[in-house]
């Protein structure tokens, strides 16, 4: 995917007058509906490839969708949910491809002793067990199927609409929305035909998904998908995209909750299974005594389970977003362009978008769009910029969402989010020669990451 | 309580009843103001709502007669108000004010946010001004107004809840506001873009209908319940009586049956002024209540009756909603941010302790880390609370912790919100007794 200004775009032209030509490549590059649906089957047989396809799918969709929402200019100003989803998929990739586990001493381990201990214990206990990875990939595949299809269908509907409008001279956005809504309804039928009841998509899910995609659609219908917006319109667009991101996030996190529950329970359950089979599984006096003691200590066991969840969240879990590795158990730091120490090394665009020391970019310092403010108030539990965003237990939906919405709002305009995640298989642009214009806007750190990415894939 | 008093079927039918006298006043007011109460355009309806509020809360010689006559009404209840009981309740509030406000903010409000229908109204009015914080402050101010005695009535036979007095007028103002909100809720639902499945349940849907559908509320032949209906109002009354004393017990506050009886009597009077059980509204309903107060079919409710009724209403009405979570999150944020960093988790912890893990989970109140987990799961605080009244340790820990948090929060709430909206006002004498410093700007206002 390359970023270039449309030749046909004029300063007052929007998506409509830009015509279909400048976007014709979009649908060719993003995965089609069949490819998206095939990932679910692949997740049952080949975890590594399924994760790779999801990562590639999110990355390509993110690039295409970003381009659509920002008017075919480089690089898109706001990250969408798909952009963050690509980084989340990148984060879990090492676990899926089996890259975790003891590999000898690394200097970084000195700073993360608890994480090192956990990795050592989990590896020793579970050995080659890939249950957690399987859970993760199957869960993410099911959600990818729903979200990627919803976005792909919006791309298709809008581009078809532009094609028709080039003959009529204007776009009937209401009709486009109705057509898109109908396709969402059909998606429910298509998906449920191949899923069992426990993973079925309910009408209420489709309704939530439709509501989540609506702000993105509003960016298009209100002619804000242009590169020549004034600062007020830029702020409006940023807020609408944030609203879409938060709603998508809430949908995704609700759907993924059972997967998280299974995974966080897996290590304690595995310990219990080992202890159960070795200690209490025999008909000896000692086994019976231990078994009776266990029966009487259900409360203690429940506390220990939760202690494990808290320990894992606080000491082990982290997330890769752009150039940062963010710990989930700590308050969110200010984004790199706002960090006085890192600021000078960031892309000039980022430095323009963030004030030194500020947690949110200029466009999102305040939220003036009422629905965005309402959605933000629903999930934010911080007491000031980034304070009290640390999560105690990743299983708790409310705490998790508070952390994530703050992450989304604070990093929405960081350029490096549109970088290709390092481990994306075949994610280098299809036309490498055309990468030049995009690179001009990237920081040295980002360029270095991309260079590493090319070296890795060659 | 008799077996037939407010059976479950009866409670269900109360959900379809609003408040006839107040709704008539609002209709008359709309006519007088020249506003179209049935305007299909939501923006026009919102503007009319703001206009209505301006008139309802106008407190000068220009107030319209239709409003001021209603506000000074309620004379027929005066004979039934037990002055001693009301004074007893207000003295109890003065003595244990910080603890009672602790329970109101940390238990009553969160319990009210669990009311699946009731919380929609709070959310809707908060959304209208994008300011849920102000919505919370208004509720707090209402409670303080109702429970604070009027110093000028100290040597008379009247109380602040007698007709025409400050508390009675404040309650009746809230009653008119409820009616204005009902009008707003009936505005047509007109999203910018069409929504899937909305058309499937009601034609044409109102804002309220859509909210009811989203929370899965059952309809009777396509008709939803009324906003701020009689059942929901009765449940709200329970959060300020039953829930308050459950929480006071958990905080280890000393009280006896007389205190409780007096407090419930005061809230019965408030309920009457709010229009709960109004005889015109429930004209054709047999509530099973004998010896009720004038023009009313529900009050008075004794302590045991109220507690039993509220526990049934809890089962019928409470549950998790998006709107409840939003208001609870705002409440916790507002209570937390004035506190020093290390104890900012205090409010969430106290709410969780007072309303229990199940309800707190439904509101997604933070559960904290290792220490909070240990204290909650070992039920250490409950054990401590049982000994608080007789143990110095209890007095120094549980009660002190809750009250310290409330004092901090009240100080913050007293400051003007967003630099322009008024903060909570507490009578200086009482504020001083509670150890709450009044900010200079508020103090000056009160003295002038």
Coordinates of C-alpha atoms in Angstrom, one line a residue, chain A residues 1-3 29 56 59-60 63 418-420 424-436 438-439 442 450 453-454 457:
Chain A
X1 CA 0.0 0.0 0.0
X2 CA 1.4 3.4 -0.9
X3 CA 0.3 6.8 0.1
X29 CA -5.0 -5.0 -2.0
X56 CA -1.7 -9.1 7.3
X59 CA -2.7 -4.2 8.4
X60 CA -3.9 -4.0 4.8
X63 CA -4.0 1.2 5.5
X418 CA 0.7 3.1 10.4
X419 CA 4.1 1.4 10.2
X420 CA 4.0 -2.3 9.2
X424 CA 3.8 -9.2 9.4
X425 CA 4.4 -11.9 6.8
X426 CA 4.6 -10.5 3.3
X427 CA 3.4 -7.2 4.7
X428 CA 6.0 -5.1 2.8
X429 CA 4.3 -3.0 0.2
X430 CA 3.4 -4.7 -3.0
X431 CA 5.3 -2.0 -4.9
X432 CA 8.4 -1.4 -2.8
X433 CA 9.6 1.3 -5.1
X434 CA 6.6 3.5 -4.2
X435 CA 7.5 3.6 -0.5
X436 CA 9.5 6.8 -0.9
X438 CA 5.6 7.7 2.9
X439 CA 9.1 7.3 4.2
X442 CA 8.5 8.7 9.1
X450 CA 10.9 -0.9 8.4
X453 CA 11.4 -5.6 8.5
X454 CA 12.6 -5.8 4.9
X457 CA 11.6 -10.8 4.9

